[in-house]
């Protein structure tokens, strides 16, 4: 759907909200899958995003 390169640091919370995800109360796997579906990025991006968002508590 949206294949622009990611420039902003800290993820795409506004795009996630527009996709219908109201909160971050989901498992790391669900968030990772959601981000991957949106961004078509690799699991490495997912891991980087999770570490930045939660400080690595899901590692």
PDB file of N, CA and C in Angstrom:
ATOM      1  N   UNK A   1       0.838  -1.200   0.000  1.00  0.00           N
ATOM      2  CA  UNK A   1       0.000   0.000   0.000  1.00  0.00           C
ATOM      3  C   UNK A   1       0.876   1.254   0.000  1.00  0.00           C
ATOM      4  N   UNK A   2       1.749   1.350   0.985  1.00  0.00           N
ATOM      5  CA  UNK A   2       2.577   2.545   1.142  1.00  0.00           C
ATOM      6  C   UNK A   2       4.033   2.122   1.081  1.00  0.00           C
ATOM      7  N   UNK A   3       4.732   2.483   0.020  1.00  0.00           N
ATOM      8  CA  UNK A   3       6.084   1.982  -0.188  1.00  0.00           C
ATOM      9  C   UNK A   3       7.119   3.097  -0.192  1.00  0.00           C
ATOM     10  N   UNK A   4       6.781   4.236   0.412  1.00  0.00           N
ATOM     11  CA  UNK A   4       7.777   5.292   0.532  1.00  0.00           C
ATOM     12  C   UNK A   4       8.911   4.829   1.437  1.00  0.00           C
ATOM     13  N   UNK A   5      10.123   5.266   1.166  1.00  0.00           N
ATOM     14  CA  UNK A   5      11.220   4.970   2.105  1.00  0.00           C
ATOM     15  C   UNK A   5      10.975   5.664   3.441  1.00  0.00           C
ATOM     16  N   UNK A   6      11.427   5.030   4.505  1.00  0.00           N
ATOM     17  CA  UNK A   6      11.189   5.565   5.845  1.00  0.00           C
ATOM     18  C   UNK A   6      12.298   6.550   6.182  1.00  0.00           C
ATOM     19  N   UNK A   7      11.916   7.781   6.455  1.00  0.00           N
ATOM     20  CA  UNK A   7      12.896   8.809   6.770  1.00  0.00           C
ATOM     21  C   UNK A   7      12.847   9.187   8.247  1.00  0.00           C
ATOM     22  N   UNK A   8      11.620   9.253   8.815  1.00  0.00           N
ATOM     23  CA  UNK A   8      11.492   9.675  10.208  1.00  0.00           C
ATOM     24  C   UNK A   8      12.084   8.633  11.140  1.00  0.00           C
ATOM     25  N   UNK A   9      12.712   9.109  12.221  1.00  0.00           N
ATOM     26  CA  UNK A   9      13.233   8.187  13.225  1.00  0.00           C
ATOM     27  C   UNK A   9      12.125   7.841  14.210  1.00  0.00           C
ATOM     28  N   UNK A  10      12.196   6.633  14.754  1.00  0.00           N
ATOM     29  CA  UNK A  10      11.236   6.246  15.785  1.00  0.00           C
ATOM     30  C   UNK A  10      10.009   5.566  15.216  1.00  0.00           C
ATOM     31  N   UNK A  11      10.031   5.194  13.926  1.00  0.00           N
ATOM     32  CA  UNK A  11       8.907   4.443  13.387  1.00  0.00           C
ATOM     33  C   UNK A  11       7.879   5.331  12.714  1.00  0.00           C
ATOM     34  N   UNK A  12       6.677   4.773  12.497  1.00  0.00           N
ATOM     35  CA  UNK A  12       5.645   5.470  11.728  1.00  0.00           C
ATOM     36  C   UNK A  12       4.346   5.431  12.495  1.00  0.00           C
ATOM     37  N   UNK A  13       4.349   6.001  13.699  1.00  0.00           N
ATOM     38  CA  UNK A  13       3.176   5.861  14.563  1.00  0.00           C
ATOM     39  C   UNK A  13       1.928   6.472  13.924  1.00  0.00           C
ATOM     40  N   UNK A  14       2.077   7.568  13.189  1.00  0.00           N
ATOM     41  CA  UNK A  14       0.906   8.189  12.570  1.00  0.00           C
ATOM     42  C   UNK A  14       0.313   7.258  11.514  1.00  0.00           C
ATOM     43  N   UNK A  15       1.174   6.593  10.726  1.00  0.00           N
ATOM     44  CA  UNK A  15       0.676   5.670   9.712  1.00  0.00           C
ATOM     45  C   UNK A  15       0.029   4.457  10.365  1.00  0.00           C
ATOM     46  N   UNK A  16       0.622   3.989  11.468  1.00  0.00           N
ATOM     47  CA  UNK A  16       0.038   2.850  12.177  1.00  0.00           C
ATOM     48  C   UNK A  16      -1.366   3.213  12.658  1.00  0.00           C
ATOM     49  N   UNK A  17      -1.510   4.427  13.209  1.00  0.00           N
ATOM     50  CA  UNK A  17      -2.824   4.848  13.684  1.00  0.00           C
ATOM     51  C   UNK A  17      -3.812   4.909  12.524  1.00  0.00           C
ATOM     52  N   UNK A  18      -3.371   5.410  11.385  1.00  0.00           N
ATOM     53  CA  UNK A  18      -4.273   5.515  10.238  1.00  0.00           C
ATOM     54  C   UNK A  18      -4.638   4.134   9.713  1.00  0.00           C
ATOM     55  N   UNK A  19      -3.798   3.148   9.981  1.00  0.00           N
ATOM     56  CA  UNK A  19      -4.104   1.778   9.575  1.00  0.00           C
ATOM     57  C   UNK A  19      -5.114   1.123  10.503  1.00  0.00           C
ATOM     58  N   UNK A  20      -5.468   1.785  11.608  1.00  0.00           N
ATOM     59  CA  UNK A  20      -6.520   1.270  12.469  1.00  0.00           C
ATOM     60  C   UNK A  20      -6.011   0.633  13.751  1.00  0.00           C
ATOM     61  N   UNK A  21      -4.733   0.744  14.035  1.00  0.00           N
ATOM     62  CA  UNK A  21      -4.208   0.203  15.285  1.00  0.00           C
ATOM     63  C   UNK A  21      -4.227   1.323  16.318  1.00  0.00           C
ATOM     64  N   UNK A  22      -5.070   1.192  17.320  1.00  0.00           N
ATOM     65  CA  UNK A  22      -5.294   2.302  18.239  1.00  0.00           C
ATOM     66  C   UNK A  22      -4.196   2.392  19.300  1.00  0.00           C
ATOM     67  N   UNK A  23      -3.665   1.254  19.732  1.00  0.00           N
ATOM     68  CA  UNK A  23      -2.704   1.262  20.827  1.00  0.00           C
ATOM     69  C   UNK A  23      -1.526   0.381  20.485  1.00  0.00           C
ATOM     70  N   UNK A  24      -0.523   0.417  21.337  1.00  0.00           N
ATOM     71  CA  UNK A  24       0.623  -0.467  21.194  1.00  0.00           C
ATOM     72  C   UNK A  24       0.496  -1.672  22.125  1.00  0.00           C
ATOM     73  N   UNK A  25      -0.722  -1.906  22.628  1.00  0.00           N
ATOM     74  CA  UNK A  25      -0.918  -3.057  23.509  1.00  0.00           C
ATOM     75  C   UNK A  25      -1.088  -4.317  22.674  1.00  0.00           C
ATOM     76  N   UNK A  26       0.004  -4.741  22.052  1.00  0.00           N
ATOM     77  CA  UNK A  26      -0.007  -5.969  21.270  1.00  0.00           C
ATOM     78  C   UNK A  26       1.333  -6.651  21.478  1.00  0.00           C
ATOM     79  N   UNK A  27       1.409  -7.905  21.098  1.00  0.00           N
ATOM     80  CA  UNK A  27       2.668  -8.616  21.278  1.00  0.00           C
ATOM     81  C   UNK A  27       3.683  -8.102  20.276  1.00  0.00           C
ATOM     82  N   UNK A  28       4.947  -8.337  20.580  1.00  0.00           N
ATOM     83  CA  UNK A  28       5.996  -7.925  19.654  1.00  0.00           C
ATOM     84  C   UNK A  28       5.803  -8.596  18.300  1.00  0.00           C
ATOM     85  N   UNK A  29       5.349  -9.844  18.308  1.00  0.00           N
ATOM     86  CA  UNK A  29       5.145 -10.567  17.053  1.00  0.00           C
ATOM     87  C   UNK A  29       4.057  -9.905  16.219  1.00  0.00           C
ATOM     88  N   UNK A  30       2.963  -9.502  16.879  1.00  0.00           N
ATOM     89  CA  UNK A  30       1.876  -8.856  16.144  1.00  0.00           C
ATOM     90  C   UNK A  30       2.331  -7.522  15.571  1.00  0.00           C
ATOM     91  N   UNK A  31       3.038  -6.742  16.392  1.00  0.00           N
ATOM     92  CA  UNK A  31       3.522  -5.453  15.917  1.00  0.00           C
ATOM     93  C   UNK A  31       4.496  -5.646  14.765  1.00  0.00           C
ATOM     94  N   UNK A  32       5.392  -6.612  14.924  1.00  0.00           N
ATOM     95  CA  UNK A  32       6.382  -6.885  13.878  1.00  0.00           C
ATOM     96  C   UNK A  32       5.675  -7.259  12.582  1.00  0.00           C
ATOM     97  N   UNK A  33       4.705  -8.150  12.672  1.00  0.00           N
ATOM     98  CA  UNK A  33       3.966  -8.577  11.481  1.00  0.00           C
ATOM     99  C   UNK A  33       3.249  -7.388  10.842  1.00  0.00           C
ATOM    100  N   UNK A  34       2.647  -6.555  11.671  1.00  0.00           N
ATOM    101  CA  UNK A  34       1.933  -5.389  11.165  1.00  0.00           C
ATOM    102  C   UNK A  34       2.892  -4.436  10.447  1.00  0.00           C
ATOM    103  N   UNK A  35       4.022  -4.147  11.099  1.00  0.00           N
ATOM    104  CA  UNK A  35       4.991  -3.242  10.485  1.00  0.00           C
ATOM    105  C   UNK A  35       5.536  -3.827   9.193  1.00  0.00           C
ATOM    106  N   UNK A  36       5.824  -5.130   9.207  1.00  0.00           N
ATOM    107  CA  UNK A  36       6.359  -5.764   8.003  1.00  0.00           C
ATOM    108  C   UNK A  36       5.353  -5.665   6.865  1.00  0.00           C
ATOM    109  N   UNK A  37       4.078  -5.889   7.183  1.00  0.00           N
ATOM    110  CA  UNK A  37       3.053  -5.824   6.144  1.00  0.00           C
ATOM    111  C   UNK A  37       2.960  -4.406   5.577  1.00  0.00           C
ATOM    112  N   UNK A  38       3.099  -3.406   6.456  1.00  0.00           N
ATOM    113  CA  UNK A  38       2.974  -2.014   6.020  1.00  0.00           C
ATOM    114  C   UNK A  38       4.197  -1.558   5.237  1.00  0.00           C
ATOM    115  N   UNK A  39       5.375  -1.919   5.727  1.00  0.00           N
ATOM    116  CA  UNK A  39       6.590  -1.307   5.205  1.00  0.00           C
ATOM    117  C   UNK A  39       7.332  -2.217   4.244  1.00  0.00           C
ATOM    118  N   UNK A  40       6.963  -3.491   4.194  1.00  0.00           N
ATOM    119  CA  UNK A  40       7.672  -4.457   3.363  1.00  0.00           C
ATOM    120  C   UNK A  40       9.152  -4.468   3.708  1.00  0.00           C
ATOM    121  N   UNK A  41       9.441  -4.230   4.972  1.00  0.00           N
ATOM    122  CA  UNK A  41      10.827  -4.232   5.409  1.00  0.00           C
ATOM    123  C   UNK A  41      11.183  -5.593   5.995  1.00  0.00           C
ATOM    124  N   UNK A  42      12.449  -5.764   6.307  1.00  0.00           N
ATOM    125  CA  UNK A  42      12.926  -7.042   6.818  1.00  0.00           C
ATOM    126  C   UNK A  42      12.728  -7.136   8.322  1.00  0.00           C
ATOM    127  N   UNK A  43      12.986  -8.309   8.860  1.00  0.00           N
ATOM    128  CA  UNK A  43      12.870  -8.514  10.299  1.00  0.00           C
ATOM    129  C   UNK A  43      13.881  -7.651  11.049  1.00  0.00           C
ATOM    130  N   UNK A  44      14.968  -7.296  10.393  1.00  0.00           N
ATOM    131  CA  UNK A  44      15.971  -6.451  11.037  1.00  0.00           C
ATOM    132  C   UNK A  44      15.370  -5.087  11.381  1.00  0.00           C
ATOM    133  N   UNK A  45      14.567  -4.542  10.471  1.00  0.00           N
ATOM    134  CA  UNK A  45      13.898  -3.271  10.764  1.00  0.00           C
ATOM    135  C   UNK A  45      12.963  -3.437  11.949  1.00  0.00           C
ATOM    136  N   UNK A  46      12.232  -4.535  11.974  1.00  0.00           N
ATOM    137  CA  UNK A  46      11.312  -4.818  13.074  1.00  0.00           C
ATOM    138  C   UNK A  46      12.063  -4.819  14.395  1.00  0.00           C
ATOM    139  N   UNK A  47      13.181  -5.531  14.437  1.00  0.00           N
ATOM    140  CA  UNK A  47      13.940  -5.615  15.684  1.00  0.00           C
ATOM    141  C   UNK A  47      14.443  -4.240  16.094  1.00  0.00           C
ATOM    142  N   UNK A  48      14.938  -3.469  15.131  1.00  0.00           N
ATOM    143  CA  UNK A  48      15.425  -2.137  15.449  1.00  0.00           C
ATOM    144  C   UNK A  48      14.295  -1.290  15.997  1.00  0.00           C
ATOM    145  N   UNK A  49      13.132  -1.379  15.374  1.00  0.00           N
ATOM    146  CA  UNK A  49      11.989  -0.587  15.820  1.00  0.00           C
ATOM    147  C   UNK A  49      11.588  -0.973  17.242  1.00  0.00           C
ATOM    148  N   UNK A  50      11.494  -2.279  17.509  1.00  0.00           N
ATOM    149  CA  UNK A  50      11.102  -2.725  18.848  1.00  0.00           C
ATOM    150  C   UNK A  50      12.092  -2.235  19.891  1.00  0.00           C
ATOM    151  N   UNK A  51      13.391  -2.339  19.588  1.00  0.00           N
ATOM    152  CA  UNK A  51      14.393  -1.912  20.559  1.00  0.00           C
ATOM    153  C   UNK A  51      14.250  -0.423  20.839  1.00  0.00           C
ATOM    154  N   UNK A  52      13.984   0.374  19.812  1.00  0.00           N
ATOM    155  CA  UNK A  52      13.868   1.816  20.015  1.00  0.00           C
ATOM    156  C   UNK A  52      12.606   2.137  20.808  1.00  0.00           C
ATOM    157  N   UNK A  53      11.514   1.385  20.552  1.00  0.00           N
ATOM    158  CA  UNK A  53      10.232   1.716  21.169  1.00  0.00           C
ATOM    159  C   UNK A  53      10.185   1.280  22.629  1.00  0.00           C
ATOM    160  N   UNK A  54      10.736   0.077  22.907  1.00  0.00           N
ATOM    161  CA  UNK A  54      10.571  -0.465  24.257  1.00  0.00           C
ATOM    162  C   UNK A  54      11.901  -0.656  24.994  1.00  0.00           C
ATOM    163  N   UNK A  55      12.977  -0.232  24.400  1.00  0.00           N
ATOM    164  CA  UNK A  55      14.259  -0.386  25.070  1.00  0.00           C
ATOM    165  C   UNK A  55      14.708  -1.835  25.175  1.00  0.00           C
ATOM    166  N   UNK A  56      14.235  -2.691  24.293  1.00  0.00           N
ATOM    167  CA  UNK A  56      14.740  -4.061  24.230  1.00  0.00           C
ATOM    168  C   UNK A  56      14.062  -5.025  25.173  1.00  0.00           C
ATOM    169  N   UNK A  57      12.940  -4.650  25.780  1.00  0.00           N
ATOM    170  CA  UNK A  57      12.326  -5.549  26.754  1.00  0.00           C
ATOM    171  C   UNK A  57      11.732  -6.784  26.087  1.00  0.00           C
ATOM    172  N   UNK A  58      11.527  -6.739  24.760  1.00  0.00           N
ATOM    173  CA  UNK A  58      10.969  -7.894  24.059  1.00  0.00           C
ATOM    174  C   UNK A  58      12.045  -8.736  23.400  1.00  0.00           C
ATOM    175  N   UNK A  59      13.311  -8.420  23.677  1.00  0.00           N
ATOM    176  CA  UNK A  59      14.385  -9.115  22.994  1.00  0.00           C
ATOM    177  C   UNK A  59      14.504 -10.549  23.478  1.00  0.00           C
TER     178      UNK A  59
END
